[in-house]
Coordinates of C-alpha atoms in Angstrom, one line a residue:
Chain L
M1 CA 0.0 0.0 0.0
L2 CA 1.6 3.2 -1.1
V3 CA -1.1 5.7 -0.1
W4 CA -1.8 5.8 3.7
T5 CA -4.0 8.8 4.3
K6 CA -7.8 8.6 4.0
P7 CA -8.2 11.6 1.7
G8 CA -5.3 10.3 -0.4
K9 CA -7.0 6.9 -0.8
A10 CA -10.3 8.6 -1.7
L11 CA -8.5 10.8 -4.3
T12 CA -6.7 7.8 -5.8
W13 CA -10.0 5.9 -6.1
L14 CA -11.7 8.9 -7.7
V15 CA -9.0 9.3 -10.3
F16 CA -9.0 5.6 -11.1
G17 CA -12.8 5.6 -11.3
L18 CA -12.9 8.5 -13.6
V19 CA -10.2 7.2 -16.0
F20 CA -11.6 3.6 -16.0
G21 CA -15.1 4.8 -16.2
I22 CA -14.6 7.1 -19.1
L23 CA -12.2 4.9 -21.1
V24 CA -13.7 1.4 -20.4
I25 CA -17.1 1.4 -18.9
A26 CA -18.7 4.4 -20.8
P27 CA -18.2 3.0 -24.4
F28 CA -19.8 -0.3 -23.3
A29 CA -22.6 1.5 -21.6
V30 CA -23.3 3.6 -24.7
V31 CA -23.3 0.6 -27.0
I32 CA -25.7 -1.3 -24.7
A33 CA -27.9 1.8 -24.4
A34 CA -27.9 2.3 -28.2
A35 CA -28.8 -1.3 -28.7
F36 CA -32.1 -0.8 -26.8
A37 CA -32.8 2.8 -28.0
G38 CA -35.7 3.7 -30.4
S39 CA -34.0 7.0 -31.1
W40 CA -31.2 9.1 -29.6
N41 CA -31.6 12.8 -30.3
G42 CA -31.0 14.3 -26.8
V43 CA -28.4 13.7 -24.2
L44 CA -30.0 10.4 -23.3
P45 CA -31.6 7.8 -25.6
S46 CA -35.4 7.6 -25.8
G47 CA -38.1 5.1 -26.9
P48 CA -36.7 1.9 -25.4
T49 CA -37.2 -1.0 -27.7
T50 CA -36.0 -4.6 -28.3
A51 CA -36.6 -4.4 -32.0
H52 CA -32.9 -4.0 -32.8
L53 CA -31.9 -6.9 -30.7
Q54 CA -34.7 -9.0 -32.4
E55 CA -33.3 -8.0 -35.7
A56 CA -29.8 -8.9 -34.6
L57 CA -31.0 -12.3 -33.6
S58 CA -33.0 -12.9 -36.7
G59 CA -32.0 -15.6 -39.2
D60 CA -29.8 -13.7 -41.6
R61 CA -27.9 -11.7 -38.9
L62 CA -27.6 -14.7 -36.6
A63 CA -25.7 -16.4 -39.4
S64 CA -22.9 -14.0 -38.8
L65 CA -22.7 -15.0 -35.1
S66 CA -22.5 -18.7 -36.2
V67 CA -19.8 -17.8 -38.8
S68 CA -17.8 -15.9 -36.1
L69 CA -18.0 -18.8 -33.6
Q70 CA -17.0 -21.4 -36.2
T71 CA -14.1 -19.2 -37.4
A72 CA -13.0 -18.5 -33.8
F73 CA -13.1 -22.2 -32.8
L74 CA -11.5 -23.5 -36.0
G75 CA -8.9 -20.8 -36.4
G76 CA -8.3 -20.1 -32.7
L77 CA -8.0 -23.8 -31.6
L78 CA -5.9 -24.7 -34.6
A79 CA -3.7 -21.8 -33.6
V80 CA -3.4 -23.2 -30.1
V81 CA -2.3 -26.6 -31.5
V82 CA 0.2 -25.0 -33.9
G83 CA 1.4 -22.4 -31.4
T84 CA 1.9 -25.0 -28.6
W85 CA 3.7 -27.4 -31.0
S86 CA 6.1 -24.8 -32.2
A87 CA 6.7 -23.3 -28.7
I88 CA 7.7 -26.8 -27.4
A89 CA 9.8 -27.5 -30.6
A90 CA 11.6 -24.2 -30.4
H91 CA 12.2 -24.4 -26.6
N92 CA 15.9 -24.7 -25.8
A93 CA 16.6 -25.3 -29.5
S94 CA 19.3 -23.1 -31.0
P95 CA 16.9 -21.2 -33.4
A96 CA 14.5 -20.3 -30.6
R97 CA 15.1 -16.5 -31.1
F98 CA 14.5 -16.8 -34.8
A99 CA 11.3 -18.8 -34.1
D100 CA 10.2 -16.1 -31.6
A101 CA 10.7 -13.4 -34.2
L102 CA 9.0 -15.4 -36.9
H103 CA 5.9 -16.1 -34.8
H104 CA 5.5 -12.5 -33.7
L105 CA 5.7 -11.2 -37.3
P106 CA 2.0 -11.5 -38.0
I107 CA 1.1 -9.3 -35.0
A108 CA 4.0 -6.9 -35.6
V109 CA 2.7 -6.0 -39.0
P110 CA -0.7 -4.4 -39.4
S111 CA -3.4 -7.1 -39.7
V112 CA -4.7 -5.4 -42.9
V113 CA -1.3 -6.2 -44.4
V114 CA -1.6 -9.8 -43.3
G115 CA -5.0 -9.9 -45.0
L116 CA -3.7 -8.4 -48.2
G117 CA -0.8 -10.8 -48.2
L118 CA -3.1 -13.8 -47.9
L119 CA -5.4 -12.4 -50.5
V120 CA -2.6 -12.1 -53.0
A121 CA -1.0 -15.4 -52.1
F122 CA -4.2 -17.5 -52.3
S123 CA -6.0 -16.0 -55.3
R124 CA -4.3 -18.2 -57.9
Q125 CA -4.0 -21.9 -58.6
P126 CA -2.7 -24.1 -57.1
F127 CA -3.6 -22.4 -53.8
L128 CA -7.0 -20.9 -54.8
L129 CA -8.7 -20.3 -51.5
N130 CA -10.0 -16.8 -52.2
G131 CA -13.8 -16.9 -52.0
T132 CA -14.0 -19.8 -49.6
K133 CA -14.3 -19.7 -45.8
W134 CA -10.8 -21.2 -45.5
I135 CA -9.0 -18.0 -46.3
V136 CA -10.8 -16.4 -43.3
V137 CA -9.9 -19.3 -41.1
I138 CA -6.3 -19.2 -42.3
A139 CA -6.1 -15.4 -41.6
H140 CA -7.3 -16.0 -38.0
L141 CA -5.0 -18.9 -37.6
V142 CA -2.0 -16.9 -38.7
L143 CA -2.8 -14.0 -36.4
M144 CA -3.7 -16.2 -33.3
V145 CA -0.6 -18.5 -33.6
A146 CA 1.5 -15.5 -32.4
F147 CA -0.6 -15.2 -29.2
S148 CA -0.7 -18.9 -28.5
Y149 CA 3.0 -19.3 -29.2
G150 CA 3.8 -16.4 -26.8
A151 CA 1.6 -17.7 -24.0
V152 CA 3.0 -21.3 -24.2
A153 CA 6.6 -20.2 -24.7
A154 CA 6.4 -17.9 -21.6
A155 CA 5.0 -20.8 -19.6
L156 CA 7.7 -23.1 -20.8
Q157 CA 10.3 -20.7 -19.5
R158 CA 8.8 -21.1 -16.0
V159 CA 8.5 -24.9 -16.0
D160 CA 11.4 -26.6 -14.2
P161 CA 13.2 -28.8 -16.8
S162 CA 13.7 -31.4 -14.0
Y163 CA 10.2 -32.7 -14.5
A164 CA 10.9 -33.9 -18.1
E165 CA 14.5 -35.0 -17.1
V166 CA 13.2 -37.1 -14.2
A167 CA 10.4 -38.6 -16.3
A168 CA 13.0 -39.6 -18.9
S169 CA 15.3 -41.1 -16.3
L170 CA 12.3 -43.2 -15.1
G171 CA 12.3 -44.8 -18.6
A172 CA 9.6 -42.8 -20.3
S173 CA 9.9 -42.4 -24.0
P174 CA 10.0 -38.9 -25.4
S175 CA 6.3 -39.1 -26.5
R176 CA 5.3 -40.4 -23.1
V177 CA 7.2 -37.5 -21.5
L178 CA 5.4 -35.1 -23.8
W179 CA 1.8 -36.4 -23.3
Q180 CA 2.0 -37.4 -19.6
V181 CA 4.3 -34.8 -18.2
R182 CA 5.1 -31.7 -20.3
L183 CA 1.6 -31.1 -21.8
P184 CA -0.2 -31.6 -18.4
L185 CA 2.2 -29.1 -16.8
L186 CA 1.4 -26.6 -19.6
R187 CA -2.4 -27.1 -19.4
P188 CA -3.1 -23.8 -17.7
A189 CA -1.0 -21.9 -20.3
I190 CA -2.7 -23.8 -23.1
A191 CA -6.1 -23.1 -21.7
S192 CA -5.5 -19.4 -21.4
A193 CA -3.9 -19.4 -24.9
A194 CA -7.2 -21.0 -26.1
G195 CA -9.3 -18.4 -24.3
L196 CA -7.2 -15.5 -25.7
S197 CA -7.1 -16.9 -29.2
V198 CA -10.9 -17.4 -29.4
A199 CA -11.6 -14.0 -27.8
L200 CA -9.3 -12.2 -30.2
S201 CA -10.6 -14.1 -33.1
M202 CA -14.2 -13.2 -32.2
G203 CA -13.2 -9.5 -32.5
E204 CA -10.8 -9.6 -35.5
V205 CA -11.7 -7.1 -38.2
G206 CA -8.5 -5.9 -40.0
A207 CA -7.4 -9.0 -41.8
T208 CA -10.9 -10.5 -42.1
I209 CA -12.3 -7.4 -44.0
M210 CA -9.6 -7.9 -46.6
V211 CA -10.3 -11.6 -47.3
Y212 CA -13.9 -12.5 -46.4
P213 CA -16.2 -13.8 -49.1
A214 CA -19.9 -12.8 -49.1
S215 CA -20.8 -16.3 -47.9
W216 CA -18.6 -16.0 -44.8
R217 CA -19.1 -12.7 -43.1
T218 CA -18.1 -12.6 -39.4
L219 CA -20.0 -10.6 -36.8
P220 CA -17.4 -7.8 -36.4
V221 CA -17.4 -7.3 -40.2
S222 CA -21.2 -7.1 -40.2
I223 CA -21.1 -4.6 -37.4
F224 CA -18.5 -2.5 -39.4
A225 CA -20.7 -2.7 -42.5
L226 CA -23.8 -1.7 -40.6
T227 CA -22.1 1.3 -39.0
D228 CA -20.7 2.3 -42.3
R229 CA -24.3 2.4 -43.7
G230 CA -25.4 4.5 -40.7
Q231 CA -27.5 1.7 -39.1
T232 CA -25.9 2.5 -35.7
F233 CA -28.6 1.0 -33.5
T234 CA -28.7 -2.4 -35.3
A235 CA -24.9 -2.4 -35.2
A236 CA -25.0 -1.7 -31.5
A237 CA -27.4 -4.6 -31.0
E238 CA -25.1 -6.9 -32.9
A239 CA -22.2 -5.6 -30.8
V240 CA -24.2 -6.6 -27.7
V241 CA -24.7 -10.1 -29.2
L242 CA -21.0 -10.3 -30.0
L243 CA -20.0 -9.2 -26.5
T244 CA -22.3 -11.7 -24.8
A245 CA -21.2 -14.6 -27.0
T246 CA -17.5 -13.8 -26.4
V247 CA -17.9 -13.5 -22.7
L248 CA -19.7 -16.9 -22.6
V249 CA -17.2 -18.7 -24.7
V250 CA -14.2 -17.3 -22.8
T251 CA -15.8 -18.2 -19.5
L252 CA -16.4 -21.7 -20.7
L253 CA -12.8 -22.1 -21.9
D254 CA -11.5 -20.7 -18.6
R255 CA -13.3 -23.5 -16.8
L256 CA -11.1 -25.9 -18.8
R257 CA -8.1 -24.5 -17.1
G258 CA -9.1 -26.2 -13.9
R259 CA -7.6 -25.5 -10.5
P260 CA -4.1 -24.1 -10.5
Q261 CA -1.2 -26.6 -10.1
T262 CA 1.3 -26.7 -7.3
Chain I
M1 CA 26.7 -51.7 -10.9
T2 CA 29.9 -49.7 -11.4
V3 CA 29.6 -46.2 -12.6
Q4 CA 32.6 -44.9 -14.5
L5 CA 33.3 -41.3 -15.6
D6 CA 36.3 -41.4 -17.9
D7 CA 37.9 -38.0 -18.6
V8 CA 34.4 -36.4 -19.0
T9 CA 34.3 -32.8 -20.1
V10 CA 31.1 -30.8 -20.4
H11 CA 30.8 -27.4 -22.1
F12 CA 27.7 -25.1 -22.0
G13 CA 28.4 -22.8 -24.9
R14 CA 31.8 -21.3 -24.1
T15 CA 31.8 -22.0 -20.3
C16 CA 33.3 -25.2 -19.2
A17 CA 31.1 -26.7 -16.6
L18 CA 33.1 -29.9 -16.0
E19 CA 36.7 -30.5 -16.9
S20 CA 38.2 -33.9 -17.5
C21 CA 36.4 -35.6 -14.6
T22 CA 37.5 -39.2 -13.9
L23 CA 35.7 -41.1 -11.2
T24 CA 34.6 -44.7 -10.5
V25 CA 31.8 -45.6 -8.1
A26 CA 31.6 -49.3 -7.3
A27 CA 28.4 -51.3 -6.6
G28 CA 27.2 -50.7 -3.0
E29 CA 29.4 -47.7 -2.7
T30 CA 28.3 -44.1 -1.9
V31 CA 30.4 -41.3 -3.3
A32 CA 29.6 -37.7 -2.4
L33 CA 30.4 -34.9 -4.8
L34 CA 31.1 -32.1 -2.5
G35 CA 31.8 -28.5 -3.5
P36 CA 30.5 -24.9 -3.6
S37 CA 27.9 -23.9 -6.1
G38 CA 29.2 -23.7 -9.6
S39 CA 31.9 -26.3 -8.9
G40 CA 30.6 -28.7 -11.5
K41 CA 29.2 -31.3 -9.2
S42 CA 25.6 -31.2 -10.5
T43 CA 26.9 -31.2 -14.1
A44 CA 28.9 -34.4 -13.4
L45 CA 25.7 -36.0 -12.1
K46 CA 23.6 -34.8 -15.1
A47 CA 26.2 -36.3 -17.4
V48 CA 25.8 -39.7 -15.7
A49 CA 22.0 -39.4 -15.9
G50 CA 22.2 -38.4 -19.5
F51 CA 20.6 -35.0 -19.1
V52 CA 23.7 -33.3 -20.6
R53 CA 25.9 -34.6 -23.3
P54 CA 29.7 -34.6 -22.6
S55 CA 31.8 -32.7 -25.2
S56 CA 34.4 -35.4 -24.6
G57 CA 35.1 -38.4 -22.5
R58 CA 33.0 -41.6 -21.9
I59 CA 30.5 -42.7 -19.3
R60 CA 30.3 -46.4 -18.5
L61 CA 27.9 -48.5 -16.5
D62 CA 29.3 -51.9 -15.7
G63 CA 31.9 -51.4 -18.4
Q64 CA 29.3 -50.7 -21.0
D65 CA 29.6 -47.3 -22.8
V66 CA 26.3 -45.4 -22.3
T67 CA 27.6 -42.0 -23.4
E68 CA 25.3 -41.9 -26.4
L69 CA 22.3 -43.5 -24.7
P70 CA 19.3 -41.3 -23.8
P71 CA 18.4 -41.1 -20.1
A72 CA 15.4 -43.4 -20.6
K73 CA 17.6 -46.3 -21.6
R74 CA 20.1 -46.0 -18.7
G75 CA 18.0 -47.3 -15.9
I76 CA 19.3 -44.8 -13.3
G77 CA 17.2 -43.4 -10.5
V78 CA 17.4 -39.6 -10.1
V79 CA 16.3 -37.5 -7.1
V80 CA 16.5 -33.7 -7.4
Q81 CA 16.5 -30.8 -4.9
Q82 CA 13.1 -29.5 -5.9
Y83 CA 11.5 -33.0 -5.8
A84 CA 10.0 -32.7 -9.3
L85 CA 7.0 -34.7 -8.4
F86 CA 4.5 -34.5 -11.2
P87 CA 1.9 -32.1 -9.8
H88 CA -1.0 -33.5 -11.7
L89 CA -0.5 -37.1 -10.5
R90 CA -1.3 -38.6 -7.2
V91 CA 1.5 -39.9 -5.0
E92 CA 0.8 -43.5 -6.1
D93 CA 0.8 -42.6 -9.8
N94 CA 4.0 -40.7 -9.3
V95 CA 5.7 -43.8 -7.9
A96 CA 4.1 -46.0 -10.6
F97 CA 5.3 -43.7 -13.4
G98 CA 8.5 -45.6 -14.2
L99 CA 6.8 -49.0 -13.9
R100 CA 4.0 -48.0 -16.3
A101 CA 6.6 -46.5 -18.7
A102 CA 8.2 -50.0 -18.7
R103 CA 4.7 -51.6 -19.2
R104 CA 4.9 -53.8 -16.1
P105 CA 1.7 -55.8 -15.4
K106 CA -0.9 -54.1 -13.3
G107 CA -0.6 -56.4 -10.3
E108 CA 3.1 -55.9 -10.2
V109 CA 2.8 -52.1 -10.4
T110 CA 0.3 -52.1 -7.5
R111 CA 2.6 -54.4 -5.4
R112 CA 5.8 -52.5 -6.1
V113 CA 4.1 -49.1 -5.4
A114 CA 2.9 -50.3 -2.0
E115 CA 6.3 -51.8 -1.2
M116 CA 8.1 -48.5 -2.1
L117 CA 5.6 -46.3 -0.2
G118 CA 6.1 -48.6 2.8
L119 CA 9.9 -48.3 2.5
V120 CA 9.7 -44.5 2.8
G121 CA 6.8 -44.5 5.3
M122 CA 4.3 -42.8 3.0
T123 CA 1.7 -45.6 2.7
S124 CA -1.1 -43.5 4.1
Y125 CA -0.5 -40.7 1.6
A126 CA -0.9 -42.7 -1.6
R127 CA -4.1 -40.9 -2.7
R128 CA -2.7 -37.4 -2.0
F129 CA -1.5 -34.9 -4.6
P130 CA 2.1 -33.6 -4.2
R131 CA 0.9 -30.1 -3.3
E132 CA -0.9 -31.6 -0.3
L133 CA 2.5 -32.8 1.2
S134 CA 5.2 -31.1 3.1
G135 CA 8.7 -30.8 1.5
G136 CA 10.1 -33.7 3.5
Q137 CA 7.2 -35.9 2.5
Q138 CA 7.5 -34.9 -1.2
Q139 CA 11.2 -35.9 -1.1
R140 CA 10.3 -39.3 0.4
V141 CA 7.9 -39.9 -2.5
A142 CA 10.6 -38.8 -5.0
I143 CA 13.0 -41.3 -3.5
A144 CA 10.3 -44.0 -3.6
R145 CA 9.6 -43.1 -7.3
A146 CA 13.3 -43.3 -8.2
L147 CA 13.8 -46.7 -6.4
A148 CA 10.6 -48.2 -7.8
I149 CA 12.2 -49.0 -11.2
R150 CA 14.9 -51.0 -9.3
P151 CA 17.8 -48.9 -10.5
K152 CA 21.3 -50.1 -9.9
V153 CA 22.5 -46.6 -9.6
L154 CA 20.9 -43.8 -7.6
L155 CA 21.8 -40.2 -8.2
L156 CA 20.9 -37.7 -5.5
D157 CA 21.2 -34.0 -6.4
E158 CA 21.2 -31.9 -3.2
P159 CA 18.2 -33.9 -2.0
L160 CA 18.0 -32.3 1.4
A161 CA 18.9 -28.7 0.4
A162 CA 15.4 -27.4 0.3
L163 CA 14.4 -28.8 3.7
D164 CA 14.7 -27.2 7.1
A165 CA 17.3 -28.4 9.6
Q166 CA 15.2 -30.8 11.6
L167 CA 13.8 -32.5 8.5
R168 CA 17.2 -32.7 7.0
A169 CA 18.5 -34.6 10.0
D170 CA 15.6 -37.0 9.9
L171 CA 15.9 -37.7 6.2
L172 CA 19.6 -38.1 6.5
I173 CA 19.0 -41.0 9.0
E174 CA 16.5 -42.5 6.5
L175 CA 18.9 -42.3 3.7
Q176 CA 21.5 -44.2 5.8
N177 CA 18.8 -46.8 6.5
L178 CA 18.1 -47.0 2.8
R179 CA 21.7 -47.8 2.0
R180 CA 21.3 -50.9 4.2
E181 CA 18.0 -51.9 2.6
V182 CA 19.5 -51.8 -0.9
P183 CA 23.1 -52.9 -0.4
T184 CA 24.1 -53.2 -4.0
L185 CA 23.0 -49.7 -5.0
A186 CA 25.8 -47.4 -6.3
I187 CA 25.0 -43.9 -5.1
I188 CA 26.3 -40.6 -6.2
Y189 CA 25.3 -37.9 -3.8
V190 CA 25.8 -34.3 -4.8
T191 CA 25.9 -31.8 -1.9
H192 CA 27.5 -28.6 -0.7
D193 CA 26.9 -29.6 2.9
Q194 CA 29.9 -31.3 4.4
S195 CA 27.9 -32.9 7.2
E196 CA 25.7 -34.8 4.7
A197 CA 28.8 -36.0 2.9
L198 CA 30.5 -37.1 6.1
A199 CA 27.4 -39.0 7.3
L200 CA 26.6 -40.8 4.1
A201 CA 29.6 -41.2 1.9
D202 CA 32.2 -44.0 1.7
R203 CA 34.4 -41.7 -0.4
I204 CA 34.2 -37.9 -1.0
A205 CA 35.1 -36.2 -4.2
V206 CA 35.8 -32.5 -3.6
M207 CA 35.1 -30.3 -6.6
R208 CA 36.1 -26.8 -7.3
D209 CA 35.9 -24.6 -10.5
A210 CA 34.6 -27.4 -12.7
R211 CA 37.4 -29.8 -11.6
L212 CA 37.6 -32.8 -9.2
I213 CA 40.5 -31.8 -7.0
D214 CA 40.6 -34.4 -4.2
L215 CA 39.1 -37.9 -4.0
A216 CA 39.7 -40.1 -1.0
P217 CA 37.8 -42.2 1.6
T218 CA 35.8 -40.0 3.9
T219 CA 37.9 -40.4 7.1
T220 CA 41.2 -40.0 5.2
L221 CA 40.0 -36.9 3.6
Y222 CA 38.8 -35.5 6.9
Q223 CA 41.9 -36.4 8.9
T224 CA 44.6 -35.7 6.4
P225 CA 43.2 -33.3 3.8
P226 CA 45.5 -33.3 0.7
S227 CA 44.8 -29.6 -0.1
A228 CA 44.1 -26.3 1.6
F229 CA 40.8 -26.0 -0.1
T230 CA 39.6 -29.4 1.0
A231 CA 40.8 -28.8 4.5
S232 CA 38.8 -25.6 4.9
F233 CA 35.7 -26.7 2.9
L234 CA 35.5 -30.1 4.7
G235 CA 35.4 -29.5 8.4
N236 CA 36.1 -25.8 8.4
A237 CA 39.8 -26.4 9.3
N238 CA 42.2 -23.7 10.5
L239 CA 45.1 -23.1 8.1
L240 CA 48.2 -21.6 9.7
P241 CA 51.3 -20.5 7.7
I242 CA 54.4 -22.2 9.0
K243 CA 58.1 -21.9 8.7
S244 CA 60.1 -25.1 8.4
S245 CA 63.8 -25.6 9.3
N246 CA 66.0 -28.4 10.7
N247 CA 63.2 -30.9 11.3
E248 CA 61.2 -28.3 13.1
V249 CA 58.0 -26.5 12.2
T250 CA 57.2 -23.1 13.7
V251 CA 54.0 -21.2 13.8
A252 CA 54.5 -17.5 14.6
G253 CA 58.0 -18.3 15.8
H254 CA 56.7 -21.0 18.2
V255 CA 57.9 -24.6 17.7
I256 CA 55.1 -27.1 17.3
P257 CA 56.5 -30.3 19.0
G258 CA 56.1 -33.6 17.2
V259 CA 55.4 -32.1 13.7
Q260 CA 57.9 -32.9 11.0
P261 CA 58.3 -30.5 8.0
I262 CA 57.4 -31.8 4.6
S263 CA 58.9 -30.0 1.6
G264 CA 56.4 -27.9 -0.4
K265 CA 53.7 -27.9 2.4
E266 CA 53.5 -24.5 3.9
L267 CA 50.3 -24.6 5.9
L268 CA 49.4 -26.4 9.1
C269 CA 45.9 -27.7 9.2
I270 CA 44.0 -28.2 12.4
R271 CA 40.3 -28.6 13.2
P272 CA 38.7 -26.1 15.6
H273 CA 37.8 -28.8 18.1
A274 CA 41.4 -30.1 18.3
V275 CA 42.9 -26.8 19.5
R276 CA 43.3 -26.5 23.3
L277 CA 43.9 -23.5 25.5
G278 CA 46.8 -24.0 27.9
A279 CA 50.3 -23.1 28.9
G280 CA 53.2 -23.5 26.5
G281 CA 51.2 -22.9 23.3
V282 CA 51.2 -20.4 20.5
P283 CA 50.3 -17.0 21.9
G284 CA 47.2 -15.4 20.6
R285 CA 44.5 -12.9 21.4
V286 CA 40.7 -13.6 21.6
T287 CA 38.8 -11.5 19.1
G288 CA 35.4 -13.1 19.3
V289 CA 33.3 -15.5 21.4
Q290 CA 30.2 -17.3 20.0
W291 CA 28.0 -19.4 22.1
R292 CA 26.7 -22.5 20.2
G293 CA 24.7 -24.2 22.8
A294 CA 26.9 -27.3 23.3
S295 CA 30.1 -25.4 22.8
Y296 CA 31.7 -22.0 22.5
Q297 CA 33.6 -21.0 19.4
L298 CA 36.4 -18.6 20.0
T299 CA 38.1 -16.6 17.3
C300 CA 41.8 -15.9 18.2
E301 CA 44.2 -13.8 16.3
V302 CA 47.6 -15.5 15.9
A303 CA 50.2 -13.6 13.9
D304 CA 47.6 -11.9 11.6
V305 CA 45.7 -15.2 11.1
L306 CA 42.3 -15.9 12.6
V307 CA 42.1 -19.3 14.3
R308 CA 38.8 -20.9 15.3
V309 CA 38.8 -22.8 18.6
D310 CA 35.9 -24.9 19.9
L311 CA 35.6 -25.0 23.7
A312 CA 33.3 -27.2 25.8
A313 CA 30.5 -25.0 27.2
D314 CA 31.0 -26.2 30.7
G315 CA 34.6 -24.9 31.1
A316 CA 35.9 -21.4 31.7
V317 CA 35.7 -19.1 28.7
P318 CA 38.1 -16.3 28.2
A319 CA 36.7 -12.8 27.4
V320 CA 37.2 -10.9 24.2
G321 CA 40.6 -9.2 24.2
A322 CA 42.2 -11.8 26.6
D323 CA 45.6 -13.2 25.8
V324 CA 45.6 -16.9 25.5
Q325 CA 48.0 -19.7 24.4
L326 CA 46.9 -22.2 21.8
V327 CA 48.1 -25.7 22.1
L328 CA 48.2 -27.6 18.8
P329 CA 48.5 -31.4 19.5
S330 CA 50.7 -32.9 16.9
E331 CA 48.4 -35.9 16.3
A332 CA 45.6 -33.5 15.2
C333 CA 47.9 -31.5 12.9
S334 CA 48.6 -32.2 9.2
L335 CA 50.6 -30.2 6.7
V336 CA 49.0 -29.1 3.4
S337 CA 50.2 -27.1 0.4
R338 CA 48.9 -23.7 -0.3

């Protein structure tokens, strides 16, 4: 505790409340208010209605949610597999630094550039993926691998190498050591990597907007399009749907993490 | 089984962690690798276990070259300082790990696990997770896990270093008992604690700066240390500079009766408990008195050198600043080179 006096504490909380409230809470509150607003001409919205939300949950719009969820699970979870695999492979190997740099490249460059790159690369035979959902999934995979790799590589640094060494000395083959010792020890990191990947994937716009086909439009892209056309209230309602879905999914994935080890 | 390190050198990048180490441990023998941290003792153990690859030299088990074999094919039991019990497995599954890796029949695994947990007195904790155990209990389980695979060699890397003093003493007694239970086991015991080495080892290998500098049976090494480093590291000996002439050895101008000079050896080594206070000794001045419960330790200044003296707690104790005479009995003195 750095601040001891009562007025000092009160002031600290006030400043924190103001900054956090204005920067984090207020935008959420405005989006939620807009989602249920019939009109918003004064300071406060008026004519509360659930019409926008009903529209956001209607067949055609709900398809976007389904697309987002499928993309997030397919791309995000594939990214966890690939990220975990490469983090374990690169750990303590001589090209670890090179692997670090390589894996962080997709998030170091703007995601629009990643999208453009994929679009150019996969628009011709033999890798013609443009126009299919797979180019969207690949875009998400490429971006989320960086986060998964980072989370697992950081956890590997903290895991005592003695576990794997002792397991090997007990006669366990390398694959037995991997499946029965190393991966279980990394389970919390892998679970949080999965949560992070899925959550980020649910909200990805930059690369998606470059590559998505009409048949595979994710929820954030749909929100962007609606806002672009001036349908702010419907966009806000979709944003509420996106928010709720993401929170639910991430909470579920967090359960997988289980109780903390040691 | 005999363990042989033959001229083993280990490099980590540019640093040399172990330099031409040659050591043989016979079946049933316990050898302690004793040295300060960074002296290469753990590296030697890791080379035997197969966790690090020597840059040169061979490692043999019963004459068979295992230098290129992975740890899983060596059949060596390993116990480390931080226990390394698998946190997601129960005690019984930790102990069964090696047996299951070897695909032993279920009945045999159950029997062996029960036997091992009985050996270390942890039977009633079989269903617990490691995090539910104290440090001493975890180390017992780790020992049971290492012995379950019936290794012929057991490597212990500072197994008691993470425990507090009372537990350390208890577990030391259990390790001594264990040696009797498994008489053919070759044990390499890495420690920086001389009392553990003295209590357990048949022979002690003293290590310093990535080199094995002295190797001798425990009592020999303690009573007649071959080097100044070993003398002070093992038993905290006093080292006094001497002058030798005409079959006489003098400390601060005072002849030590009964000690013969040896050429090239310029230090007199004597343990703190062997020094007596009395008439006719080397004059010195008391600079510190420490009460240690069962004894006092005095620090005396003799010709610019500090000499530690253990005194029984029931006798008279001189005060700081008092002039005393230190008697150095010849049978407790040995000469070492600098």
